[in-house]
XYZ file of N, CA and C in Angstrom:
855
model
N 39.805 16.500 29.571
C 40.293 15.048 30.411
C 38.720 14.319 30.086
N 38.929 13.122 30.143
C 37.824 12.078 29.322
C 37.326 11.290 31.259
N 36.341 10.803 30.835
C 35.802 10.440 32.006
C 36.453 9.556 32.969
N 37.586 8.626 32.012
C 38.663 7.823 32.633
C 39.451 8.177 33.618
N 39.916 9.386 32.601
C 40.910 10.376 33.657
C 40.256 11.108 35.119
N 39.103 11.892 34.793
C 38.668 12.274 35.792
C 38.093 11.219 37.281
N 37.804 10.033 36.707
C 37.511 8.688 37.396
C 39.132 8.650 38.198
N 40.419 8.367 37.626
C 41.182 8.251 38.134
C 42.043 9.359 39.234
N 41.503 10.832 38.583
C 42.190 11.952 39.455
C 41.187 12.007 41.164
N 40.151 11.532 40.804
C 38.983 11.268 41.627
C 39.668 10.229 43.046
N 39.868 9.302 41.985
C 40.350 8.113 43.328
C 41.760 8.270 43.823
N 42.519 9.435 42.906
C 43.774 9.271 43.764
C 43.588 10.432 44.576
N 42.646 11.635 44.682
C 42.348 12.407 45.493
C 42.008 11.926 46.802
N 41.326 10.657 46.667
C 40.259 10.067 47.842
C 41.287 9.456 48.685
N 42.337 8.815 47.870
C 43.420 7.915 48.586
C 44.310 9.164 49.089
N 44.541 9.970 48.781
C 45.554 11.078 49.055
C 44.581 11.760 50.900
N 43.520 11.671 50.365
C 43.013 12.834 52.043
C 42.864 11.246 52.700
N 42.961 10.078 52.817
C 42.448 8.674 53.119
C 44.335 8.822 54.306
N 45.132 8.976 53.253
C 46.607 8.410 54.137
C 46.636 9.823 54.786
N 46.563 11.114 54.371
C 46.744 12.482 55.882
C 45.446 12.163 56.701
N 44.510 11.591 57.055
C 43.684 11.357 57.408
C 43.026 12.927 57.786
N 42.837 13.420 56.520
C 41.970 14.975 57.014
C 40.760 14.603 57.107
N 40.158 15.508 58.676
C 39.109 15.472 59.149
C 37.745 15.511 58.604
N 36.819 14.851 58.435
C 35.097 15.603 57.546
C 35.344 14.839 56.224
N 36.124 14.403 56.058
C 36.280 13.342 54.472
C 36.175 12.105 54.791
N 35.178 11.185 53.846
C 34.823 9.720 54.109
C 36.457 9.060 53.572
N 36.338 8.248 54.430
C 37.741 7.077 54.149
C 37.495 6.418 53.459
N 38.627 6.361 52.608
C 38.513 5.396 50.980
C 38.501 4.040 51.648
N 37.880 3.200 51.045
C 37.915 1.732 51.125
C 38.250 0.461 49.824
N 37.922 1.072 49.017
C 38.114 0.371 47.811
C 37.808 0.993 46.482
N 38.927 0.587 45.395
C 38.480 0.961 44.203
C 38.702 0.050 43.091
N 38.515 -0.195 41.905
C 38.729 -0.958 41.047
C 37.739 -0.643 39.576
N 37.644 -1.830 38.941
C 37.034 -2.055 37.648
C 36.435 -3.243 37.838
N 35.005 -3.099 37.465
C 34.291 -4.452 37.623
C 34.242 -5.030 36.239
N 33.152 -6.223 36.217
C 33.311 -7.182 35.098
C 33.249 -5.970 33.791
N 32.131 -5.145 33.957
C 31.985 -4.665 32.503
C 32.621 -3.223 32.191
N 34.001 -3.402 32.997
C 34.938 -2.246 32.366
C 34.521 -0.892 33.186
N 33.881 -0.867 34.106
C 33.303 0.459 34.768
C 33.804 0.303 35.892
N 34.524 1.647 36.356
C 35.231 1.894 37.504
C 34.241 2.399 38.769
N 34.716 1.844 39.795
C 33.841 1.780 41.209
C 34.888 2.447 42.201
N 34.183 3.400 42.925
C 35.137 3.667 44.296
C 34.106 3.365 45.514
N 34.823 3.118 46.842
C 33.704 2.395 47.436
C 34.136 3.490 49.213
N 33.661 4.181 49.714
C 33.982 5.143 50.617
C 32.973 5.137 51.572
N 33.323 5.533 52.991
C 33.230 5.128 53.808
C 31.443 6.423 54.330
N 30.361 5.829 54.725
C 29.445 6.628 54.667
C 29.491 7.600 55.869
N 29.445 8.784 55.636
C 29.292 9.732 56.871
C 28.208 10.120 57.797
N 27.462 9.007 57.706
C 25.890 8.885 58.741
C 24.763 9.554 57.834
N 23.847 10.329 57.869
C 22.509 10.586 57.013
C 23.010 12.076 56.157
N 22.795 11.852 55.312
C 23.387 12.929 53.629
C 21.988 14.084 54.429
N 22.374 15.372 53.987
C 21.522 16.823 54.383
C 20.332 16.239 53.749
N 20.466 15.751 52.742
C 18.847 15.481 52.112
C 17.820 14.511 52.891
N 18.459 13.665 53.590
C 17.620 12.825 54.677
C 17.472 13.560 55.672
N 18.442 14.436 56.118
C 18.334 15.527 57.370
C 16.912 16.242 57.068
N 16.954 17.036 55.667
C 16.239 17.385 55.426
C 14.658 17.382 55.324
N 14.838 16.190 55.027
C 13.483 15.294 55.014
C 12.805 14.695 56.404
N 13.463 14.615 57.412
C 13.519 14.169 58.664
C 13.112 15.736 59.228
N 13.463 16.534 58.801
C 13.417 18.151 59.708
C 11.875 18.467 59.164
N 10.951 17.504 58.112
C 10.369 17.965 57.404
C 10.166 19.804 56.341
N 11.268 19.708 55.917
C 11.641 20.701 55.227
C 11.807 21.953 55.737
N 12.012 22.190 57.481
C 11.883 23.276 58.178
C 13.376 23.509 58.504
N 14.026 23.929 57.926
C 15.544 24.223 58.034
C 15.619 26.074 58.091
N 16.294 26.243 58.946
C 15.902 27.690 59.764
C 16.845 28.540 58.608
N 16.531 29.685 58.710
C 17.845 30.775 57.861
C 19.108 30.583 58.463
N 19.264 30.798 59.921
C 20.441 30.549 60.459
C 21.673 29.285 60.295
N 20.826 28.138 60.169
C 21.257 26.809 59.748
C 21.960 26.899 58.200
N 20.775 27.372 57.194
C 21.198 27.373 56.326
C 22.418 28.377 55.576
N 22.356 29.544 56.318
C 23.853 30.155 56.344
C 25.519 29.933 57.009
N 24.717 29.336 58.315
C 25.912 28.444 58.676
C 26.702 27.052 57.920
N 25.744 26.849 57.292
C 26.564 25.749 56.343
C 27.303 26.068 54.825
N 26.380 27.320 54.238
C 27.005 28.445 53.560
C 28.756 28.948 54.014
N 28.331 29.006 54.862
C 30.005 29.928 55.662
C 30.931 28.301 55.808
N 30.822 27.557 55.804
C 31.434 26.084 56.285
C 31.977 25.565 54.927
N 30.668 25.637 54.021
C 31.101 25.053 52.464
C 31.837 26.075 51.784
N 32.054 27.116 51.692
C 32.460 28.402 51.303
C 34.251 27.747 51.634
N 35.070 27.178 51.017
C 36.544 27.447 51.802
C 37.194 27.417 50.194
N 38.310 27.475 50.423
C 39.335 27.627 49.060
C 40.693 26.899 49.192
N 40.691 25.978 48.345
C 42.514 25.166 48.703
C 42.624 24.906 47.368
N 43.446 25.731 46.570
C 44.163 26.120 45.417
C 45.553 25.857 45.269
N 45.834 25.552 44.096
C 47.313 25.013 43.810
C 47.497 24.768 42.541
N 47.964 25.872 41.822
C 48.754 26.307 40.256
C 47.821 26.937 39.818
N 47.864 26.592 38.251
C 46.756 27.234 37.630
C 45.651 27.189 37.065
N 44.826 28.094 36.678
C 43.387 27.464 36.934
C 43.113 27.049 35.231
N 42.097 26.017 35.433
C 41.712 25.042 34.078
C 41.510 26.132 32.918
N 41.755 25.282 31.673
C 40.907 26.201 30.377
C 39.731 25.860 30.276
N 38.875 26.622 29.970
C 37.388 26.464 29.840
C 37.272 26.180 28.111
N 37.203 24.108 28.250
C 37.075 23.821 26.710
C 35.961 22.937 26.743
N 35.100 22.996 25.681
C 34.257 22.612 25.469
C 33.795 21.067 25.575
N 32.715 20.643 27.006
C 32.747 19.277 26.883
C 32.136 18.582 26.270
N 32.632 17.427 25.696
C 31.230 16.127 24.987
C 30.566 15.614 26.059
N 30.982 15.491 26.773
C 29.790 14.770 27.921
C 29.403 15.565 29.176
N 28.642 15.573 29.867
C 28.159 15.869 30.968
C 28.491 14.747 31.576
N 29.231 14.902 32.830
C 29.003 13.958 34.164
C 28.479 14.869 35.538
N 27.390 14.508 35.893
C 27.278 15.371 37.185
C 26.053 14.938 37.642
N 26.086 15.748 38.631
C 23.882 15.783 39.539
C 23.414 16.877 38.686
N 22.148 16.308 38.278
C 21.387 17.189 37.426
C 21.001 18.462 38.475
N 20.265 18.254 40.192
C 19.829 19.128 40.576
C 20.735 20.306 40.830
N 22.343 19.460 41.822
C 22.711 20.811 42.049
C 24.514 21.312 40.931
N 24.231 20.241 39.795
C 25.587 21.102 38.807
C 25.147 22.622 38.393
N 26.101 23.329 38.240
C 25.368 24.519 37.541
C 25.121 24.309 36.311
N 24.298 25.474 35.774
C 23.912 25.738 34.634
C 25.217 25.672 33.579
N 26.215 26.481 33.817
C 27.071 26.520 32.843
C 27.827 25.167 32.684
N 28.097 24.382 33.328
C 28.465 22.728 33.062
C 27.420 21.906 32.510
N 26.435 22.233 32.553
C 25.171 21.583 31.842
C 25.300 22.169 30.532
N 25.818 23.391 30.412
C 25.291 24.071 28.968
C 27.148 23.737 28.405
N 28.117 22.854 28.854
C 28.745 21.950 28.093
C 30.520 23.108 28.569
N 30.132 23.605 29.405
C 31.417 24.188 29.675
C 32.273 23.584 30.787
N 33.731 23.592 30.969
C 34.512 23.207 31.698
C 33.932 23.931 33.175
N 34.130 22.868 34.413
C 33.516 23.350 35.621
C 34.779 24.347 36.235
N 34.411 25.309 36.852
C 35.289 26.454 37.180
C 35.070 26.981 38.764
N 35.595 28.089 39.586
C 35.483 27.850 40.854
C 34.187 28.623 40.820
N 33.540 29.281 40.252
C 32.323 29.562 40.007
C 30.810 28.415 40.151
N 31.481 27.831 39.432
C 30.530 26.445 39.097
C 30.360 25.573 40.638
N 31.480 26.130 41.301
C 31.376 25.502 42.849
C 30.476 26.201 43.519
N 30.560 27.591 43.513
C 29.748 28.031 44.661
C 28.364 28.035 44.298
N 28.421 28.087 43.055
C 26.607 27.555 41.913
C 26.168 26.917 42.951
N 26.787 25.740 43.008
C 26.206 24.253 43.251
C 26.012 24.832 44.751
N 26.774 25.513 45.734
C 26.651 25.555 46.822
C 25.591 25.990 47.131
N 25.205 27.139 46.352
C 24.436 28.172 46.554
C 22.792 27.790 46.068
N 22.978 26.584 45.167
C 21.656 25.794 44.733
C 21.311 24.980 46.084
N 22.177 24.589 46.771
C 21.658 23.502 48.187
C 21.258 24.432 48.829
N 21.325 25.715 49.291
C 21.169 26.675 50.143
C 20.104 27.099 50.108
N 19.515 27.251 48.376
C 18.372 27.922 48.196
C 17.638 26.930 48.409
N 18.096 25.822 48.260
C 16.800 24.326 48.382
C 16.754 24.255 50.243
N 17.639 24.544 50.508
C 17.228 24.808 52.131
C 16.547 25.433 52.880
N 16.927 27.013 51.763
C 16.002 27.881 52.735
C 14.349 27.743 51.978
N 14.652 27.672 50.935
C 12.926 27.621 50.451
C 12.232 26.173 50.404
N 12.625 25.241 50.591
C 12.561 24.111 50.310
C 12.133 23.463 48.827
N 12.271 24.160 47.988
C 12.621 23.848 46.623
C 13.281 24.289 45.780
N 13.346 24.397 44.237
C 13.946 24.358 43.443
C 13.062 24.748 42.380
N 13.504 25.641 41.398
C 12.363 25.583 40.151
C 12.646 24.210 39.116
N 13.608 23.795 39.126
C 13.827 22.587 38.503
C 13.517 20.772 39.210
N 13.160 21.273 40.508
C 13.043 20.322 41.564
C 11.342 20.008 41.659
N 10.619 19.417 41.046
C 8.771 19.189 41.090
C 8.494 18.289 41.928
N 7.771 18.097 42.786
C 7.173 17.127 43.737
C 6.017 16.853 43.324
N 5.293 16.007 43.305
C 4.240 14.961 42.740
C 3.024 15.277 43.592
N 2.067 15.031 43.364
C 1.091 14.715 44.808
C 1.120 13.763 45.487
N 1.730 12.817 44.977
C 2.515 11.916 46.172
C 3.398 11.505 46.879
N 3.744 13.166 46.551
C 5.282 13.232 47.382
C 6.627 12.892 46.563
N 6.415 12.052 45.514
C 7.822 11.526 44.934
C 8.346 13.174 43.705
N 9.513 12.721 43.736
C 10.374 14.153 42.795
C 9.898 13.298 41.518
N 9.294 14.548 40.779
C 9.324 14.379 39.287
C 10.449 14.114 38.544
N 10.395 12.824 37.460
C 11.781 12.891 36.642
C 11.665 14.057 36.031
N 12.971 14.514 35.604
C 12.828 15.103 34.451
C 14.163 14.944 33.693
N 14.263 15.326 32.364
C 15.252 15.049 31.190
C 16.300 16.224 31.692
N 17.554 15.614 31.030
C 18.452 16.781 31.092
C 17.915 18.142 30.586
N 17.469 18.197 29.476
C 17.200 19.606 28.708
C 16.200 19.982 29.310
N 15.460 19.251 30.429
C 14.235 19.737 31.165
C 14.617 20.803 32.096
N 15.807 20.056 32.735
C 16.492 20.675 34.239
C 17.480 21.780 33.543
N 17.955 21.826 32.636
C 18.969 23.121 32.041
C 18.026 24.050 31.794
N 16.904 23.764 30.689
C 16.184 25.180 30.660
C 15.793 25.712 31.634
N 15.183 24.842 32.616
C 14.614 25.562 33.980
C 15.563 26.133 34.765
N 16.778 25.918 34.326
C 18.232 26.170 35.458
C 18.426 27.833 34.484
N 18.458 27.687 33.331
C 18.785 28.679 32.141
C 17.671 30.272 32.503
N 15.786 29.622 32.712
C 15.384 30.454 32.818
C 15.394 31.331 34.204
N 15.709 30.497 35.175
C 15.684 30.656 36.939
C 17.139 31.895 36.533
N 18.337 31.814 35.924
C 19.316 32.629 36.110
C 18.859 34.175 35.324
N 18.166 33.629 34.240
C 17.952 35.234 33.482
C 17.206 35.861 34.652
N 15.967 35.096 35.148
C 15.054 36.136 36.129
C 16.041 36.913 37.407
N 16.721 36.152 37.703
C 17.701 36.609 38.731
C 18.497 37.932 38.118
N 18.879 37.787 37.097
C 19.743 38.577 36.075
C 18.630 40.041 35.962
N 17.131 39.984 35.272
C 16.603 40.665 35.127
C 15.897 42.047 36.214
N 15.828 40.770 37.627
C 15.198 41.661 39.111
C 15.920 41.846 39.794
N 15.692 42.990 40.663
C 16.609 43.140 41.621
C 16.354 41.739 42.959
N 17.111 41.978 43.602
C 17.027 40.638 44.493
C 17.463 40.892 45.917
N 16.281 40.587 46.914
C 16.558 40.428 48.306
C 17.098 39.934 48.879
N 17.175 38.495 48.317
C 17.481 37.257 48.879
C 19.017 37.702 48.889
N 19.645 37.192 50.384
C 21.504 37.032 49.904
C 21.866 36.238 49.046
N 21.154 34.781 49.030
C 21.494 33.696 48.496
C 21.411 34.025 46.877
N 20.647 34.727 46.625
C 20.512 35.011 45.079
C 21.061 35.914 44.821
N 21.510 37.280 45.566
C 22.380 37.951 45.022
C 23.684 37.536 44.422
N 23.811 36.487 45.634
C 25.170 35.593 45.299
C 25.328 34.602 44.074
N 24.357 34.598 43.490
C 24.004 33.551 42.489
C 24.039 34.505 41.230
N 23.802 35.649 40.937
C 23.760 36.819 40.507
C 25.358 37.520 40.472
N 25.632 37.358 41.623
C 27.427 37.836 41.879
C 27.908 36.625 40.684
N 27.689 35.257 40.798
C 28.731 34.709 40.174
C 28.470 34.640 38.816
N 27.122 34.822 38.232
C 26.536 34.958 36.913
C 27.508 35.789 35.885
N 28.354 36.754 37.029
C 28.765 37.862 36.156
C 30.322 37.625 36.232
N 30.877 36.793 37.079
C 32.442 36.244 37.217
C 32.766 35.675 35.942
N 33.937 36.363 35.360
C 34.616 35.483 34.048
C 35.001 34.105 34.136
N 35.161 33.261 33.322
C 35.496 31.694 33.925
C 36.772 31.540 34.657
N 38.034 32.536 34.499
C 38.728 32.044 35.067
C 39.089 33.307 36.368
N 38.004 34.067 36.355
C 38.539 34.900 37.454
C 37.970 34.303 38.944
N 38.559 34.976 39.738
C 38.274 34.380 41.767
C 37.247 34.738 41.830
N 36.607 34.322 42.354
C 35.782 34.743 43.646
C 36.439 35.343 44.973
N 35.650 36.251 44.696
C 36.494 36.916 46.752
C 35.492 36.027 47.335
N 36.144 34.917 47.895
C 35.603 34.382 48.836
C 34.859 35.014 50.633
N 36.507 36.213 50.718
C 36.162 36.857 51.783
C 35.176 37.595 51.814
N 34.433 37.895 50.674
C 33.406 39.098 50.792
C 32.276 37.959 50.495
N 32.136 36.726 50.288
C 30.982 36.148 50.317
C 30.878 35.682 51.652
N 32.024 35.171 52.442
C 31.986 34.684 53.632
C 31.415 35.669 54.614
N 31.953 36.983 54.489
C 31.334 38.095 55.353
C 30.078 38.686 55.182
N 29.770 38.264 53.736
C 28.448 38.971 53.617
C 27.266 37.596 54.645
N 27.749 36.193 54.473
C 26.882 35.055 55.166
C 26.769 35.824 56.601
N 28.283 36.100 56.983
C 28.178 35.932 58.385
C 27.575 37.100 59.066
N 27.508 38.228 58.155
C 26.811 39.432 58.611
C 25.333 39.134 58.734
N 24.669 38.189 57.836
C 23.285 37.749 57.890
C 22.938 37.077 59.052
N 23.997 36.160 58.967
C 24.053 35.317 60.284
C 23.797 36.165 61.520
N 24.653 37.293 61.557
C 24.850 37.638 63.078
C 23.434 38.743 63.226
N 22.798 38.960 62.226
C 21.583 39.575 62.294
C 20.438 39.118 62.893
N 20.494 37.611 62.220
C 19.211 36.692 62.971
C 19.489 36.051 64.224
N 20.543 36.200 64.664
C 21.145 35.779 66.295
C 21.077 36.952 66.941
N 20.471 36.849 68.085
C 20.698 37.794 69.286
C 22.019 37.655 70.065
N 22.686 36.495 69.733
C 24.283 36.462 70.318
C 24.887 35.838 69.193
N 25.979 36.078 69.274
C 26.974 35.770 67.962
C 26.977 34.184 67.807
N 27.435 34.073 66.764
C 26.829 32.537 65.523
C 27.143 31.533 66.846
N 26.213 30.571 66.601
C 26.678 29.364 67.747
C 26.998 28.035 67.106
N 26.848 28.005 66.132
C 27.329 26.964 65.004
C 26.678 25.825 65.488
N 25.076 25.665 65.597
C 24.503 25.036 66.352
C 23.120 24.760 65.179
N 23.591 23.744 64.167
C 22.417 23.177 63.239
C 20.993 22.707 63.875
N 19.718 22.866 63.034
C 18.506 22.374 63.457
C 18.826 20.926 63.954
N 19.239 20.325 63.422
C 19.353 18.891 63.615
C 20.124 18.445 64.982
N 20.932 19.445 65.559
C 21.994 18.965 66.580
C 21.145 19.435 67.499
N 19.828 19.916 67.621
C 19.200 20.047 69.261
C 18.187 19.498 69.280
N 18.572 18.286 69.997
C 18.330 17.519 70.538
C 16.735 17.305 70.984
N 16.149 16.748 70.215
C 14.753 16.248 70.879
C 14.638 14.600 70.820
N 13.576 14.300 71.749
C 13.252 12.282 71.758
C 12.651 12.254 70.609
N 11.521 12.958 69.830
C 11.474 12.941 68.727
C 12.273 12.490 67.742
N 13.399 13.532 67.230
C 14.675 13.960 66.953
C 14.960 11.830 66.703
N 15.594 12.060 68.627
C 16.592 10.393 68.304
C 16.073 9.270 67.722
N 14.811 8.950 67.961
C 13.737 7.945 67.579
C 13.726 7.879 66.147
N 13.647 9.156 65.553
C 13.328 8.913 64.219
C 15.258 8.246 63.593
N 16.324 8.992 64.150
C 17.859 8.468 63.937
C 17.955 7.374 64.216
N 17.635 6.787 65.114
C 17.257 5.187 65.212
C 16.898 4.079 64.276
N 15.741 4.953 63.925
C 14.977 4.238 63.028
C 15.644 4.429 61.813
N 16.294 5.686 61.431
C 16.887 5.673 59.945
C 17.861 4.931 59.984
N 19.173 5.036 60.928
C 20.186 4.322 61.006
C 20.155 2.747 60.166
N 18.949 2.158 60.774
C 18.582 0.583 60.122
C 18.937 0.571 58.758
N 18.808 1.883 58.042
C 18.800 1.727 56.489
C 20.612 1.386 56.060
N 21.233 2.157 56.659
C 22.558 2.072 56.801
C 23.565 1.352 57.632
N 23.042 0.460 58.002
C 23.647 -1.030 58.768
C 24.368 -1.829 58.344
N 24.297 -1.758 56.823
C 25.839 -2.528 55.937
C 27.072 -1.070 56.164
N 26.696 -0.185 56.331
C 27.736 1.069 55.968
C 28.235 1.675 57.252
N 27.559 1.179 58.213
C 27.798 2.360 59.479
C 28.605 1.786 60.195
N 29.629 0.576 60.148
C 30.689 -0.056 60.813
C 32.069 -0.040 60.283
N 32.727 0.992 59.719
C 33.923 0.539 58.783
C 35.220 -0.464 59.407
N 34.914 -0.747 60.717
C 35.836 -1.489 61.147
C 35.308 -3.409 61.276
N 33.783 -3.601 60.997
C 33.325 -4.860 61.209
C 33.909 -5.577 60.227
N 33.806 -7.287 60.415
C 33.797 -7.700 59.261
C 33.573 -7.736 57.831
N 32.232 -6.994 57.646
C 32.044 -6.921 56.590
C 32.326 -6.003 56.147
N 32.818 -4.465 56.482
C 33.230 -3.744 56.028
C 34.997 -4.220 55.453
N 35.152 -4.935 56.340
C 36.727 -5.649 56.302
C 36.847 -6.102 55.239
N 35.727 -7.105 54.481
C 35.806 -7.638 53.393
C 35.764 -6.511 52.457
N 35.042 -5.588 52.300
C 34.435 -4.927 51.424
C 36.134 -3.966 50.994
N 36.596 -3.453 51.995
C 37.988 -2.828 52.182
C 39.131 -3.642 51.352
N 39.095 -5.056 51.217
C 40.146 -5.476 50.622
C 40.865 -6.442 51.417
N 40.518 -6.392 52.930
C 41.169 -7.169 53.550
C 41.137 -8.821 53.816
N 40.296 -9.037 52.960
C 39.958 -10.708 52.597
C 40.562 -10.861 51.280
N 40.993 -12.082 51.208
C 42.233 -12.399 50.048
C 40.972 -12.698 48.839
N 39.735 -13.268 49.082
C 38.632 -13.542 48.052
C 37.928 -12.086 47.705
N 38.765 -11.940 46.305
C 38.559 -10.634 45.407
C 37.218 -10.637 44.668
N 36.996 -11.695 44.114
C 35.208 -12.168 43.608
C 34.349 -11.821 44.397
N 34.747 -12.474 45.865
C 33.544 -12.282 46.985
C 33.378 -10.965 47.675
N 34.952 -10.034 47.099
C 34.594 -9.189 48.162
C 33.727 -7.690 46.983
N 33.725 -8.196 45.931
C 33.212 -7.041 44.901
C 31.708 -7.568 45.085
N 31.235 -9.273 44.925
C 30.123 -9.550 45.169
C 29.291 -8.878 45.966
N 29.878 -8.777 47.591
C 29.610 -8.042 48.637
C 29.475 -6.419 48.314
N 30.159 -6.041 47.706
C 30.288 -4.369 47.343
C 28.951 -4.343 46.589
N 28.248 -4.920 45.569
C 27.351 -4.664 44.339
C 26.176 -5.177 45.160
N 26.059 -5.998 46.702
C 24.826 -5.943 47.057
C 24.701 -5.018 48.334
N 25.798 -3.945 48.774
C 25.804 -2.847 49.538
C 24.848 -2.222 48.786
N 25.516 -1.755 47.650
C 24.754 -0.871 46.941
C 23.614 -0.535 46.289
N 23.337 -1.978 45.901
C 22.036 -2.580 45.662
C 20.987 -1.928 46.488
N 21.343 -2.627 48.099
C 20.346 -1.981 48.813
C 20.373 -0.583 49.061
N 21.588 -0.030 49.126
C 21.210 1.523 49.363
C 20.454 2.146 48.121
N 20.495 1.584 46.917
C 19.860 2.149 45.958
C 18.595 1.747 46.161
N 18.081 0.820 46.414
C 16.649 0.304 46.832
C 16.093 1.094 47.771
N 16.611 1.396 49.372
C 16.010 2.476 49.873
C 15.743 4.153 49.301
N 16.735 4.334 48.412
C 16.764 5.137 48.215
C 16.169 5.706 46.801
N 15.378 4.856 46.160
C 14.930 4.592 44.284
C 14.087 5.728 44.112
N 13.298 6.011 45.233
C 12.079 7.024 44.785
C 12.426 8.586 45.239
N 14.090 8.792 45.128
C 14.091 10.150 45.368
C 15.076 10.177 43.936
N 14.425 11.201 43.004
C 15.079 11.382 41.788
C 16.068 12.158 41.795
N 17.144 11.361 41.536
C 18.427 12.175 41.021
C 18.939 13.499 42.442
N 18.797 12.877 43.603
C 19.293 13.616 44.580
C 20.399 12.811 44.664
N 21.766 13.129 44.598
C 22.922 12.382 45.352
C 23.147 11.760 44.456
N 22.566 11.570 43.382
C 23.579 10.668 42.041
C 23.968 11.388 41.037
N 24.847 10.669 40.276
C 25.852 11.069 39.053
C 25.081 10.563 37.839
N 24.481 11.420 37.187
C 23.608 11.223 35.681
C 24.726 11.515 34.864
N 24.540 10.947 33.574
C 25.488 11.001 32.106
C 24.517 11.915 30.923
N 25.033 12.835 30.265
C 24.510 12.969 29.372
C 25.531 13.518 28.100
N 25.454 13.313 27.169
C 26.304 13.323 26.059
C 25.771 14.388 24.966
N 26.548 15.702 25.069
C 26.092 16.461 24.168
C 26.044 16.500 22.196
N 25.173 17.227 21.815
C 25.040 16.830 20.294
C 25.757 18.494 19.961
N 26.707 17.715 19.044
C 27.836 18.666 18.147
C 26.686 19.585 17.425
N 26.540 20.857 17.565
C 25.834 21.542 16.748
C 26.712 22.018 15.507
């Protein structure tokens, strides 16, 4: 599947989710092709990202919250046969959270989805990843595709060679042992996460995240932060109606969309490759 096909599939999925009004998924606003023949999707922003929340929490995320996130993110919606493992000519994905196998040129599989989740949980737990290096000024060091891939390979090799006491690292080790088409034991994964979660709580899991335990300081930070999303927050506003195509002026619609995207990028330009998609072409051996 080439990048154009992948884009059309993603577009189709977002439209389907929009029509069926699934809770928790962003609403589809608009899609199309710009003057440079690049496809784009405009979807609803569902509040602050986990990255921003982590920043506001000063990288202090409790083990309970990390485990609760893992349980909620690990779910299965499957229909049909598993895809074939075909060598990819191009990588398109997030440098930080894409699995090492995708960055080695393999087709994404079920275990790759799990690895992305476990990378995220490990980042929440430790506040860092071996391939996410902070500089003295607090900014994330820009690393090349090859540097990130090598760091992930070293990380997985270390996990394989050493016994692990951290549950998340044990789950990564489990994923490494899975064959490409092998179905992960989602029930066992969730059971392990629940067991550890309950061992940390004096009572049964409460499903209260760190950032939902409201304080005046937290509320003030969220009010301040929401200003960054003033163009995205209200989907029924006149500005968002123009983006979503309710205005007949197509050229102006796209211009407005570009302004909003540019504003968002400017606000997040110092956060190297978190939440961004990057492309890399594999060199044929």
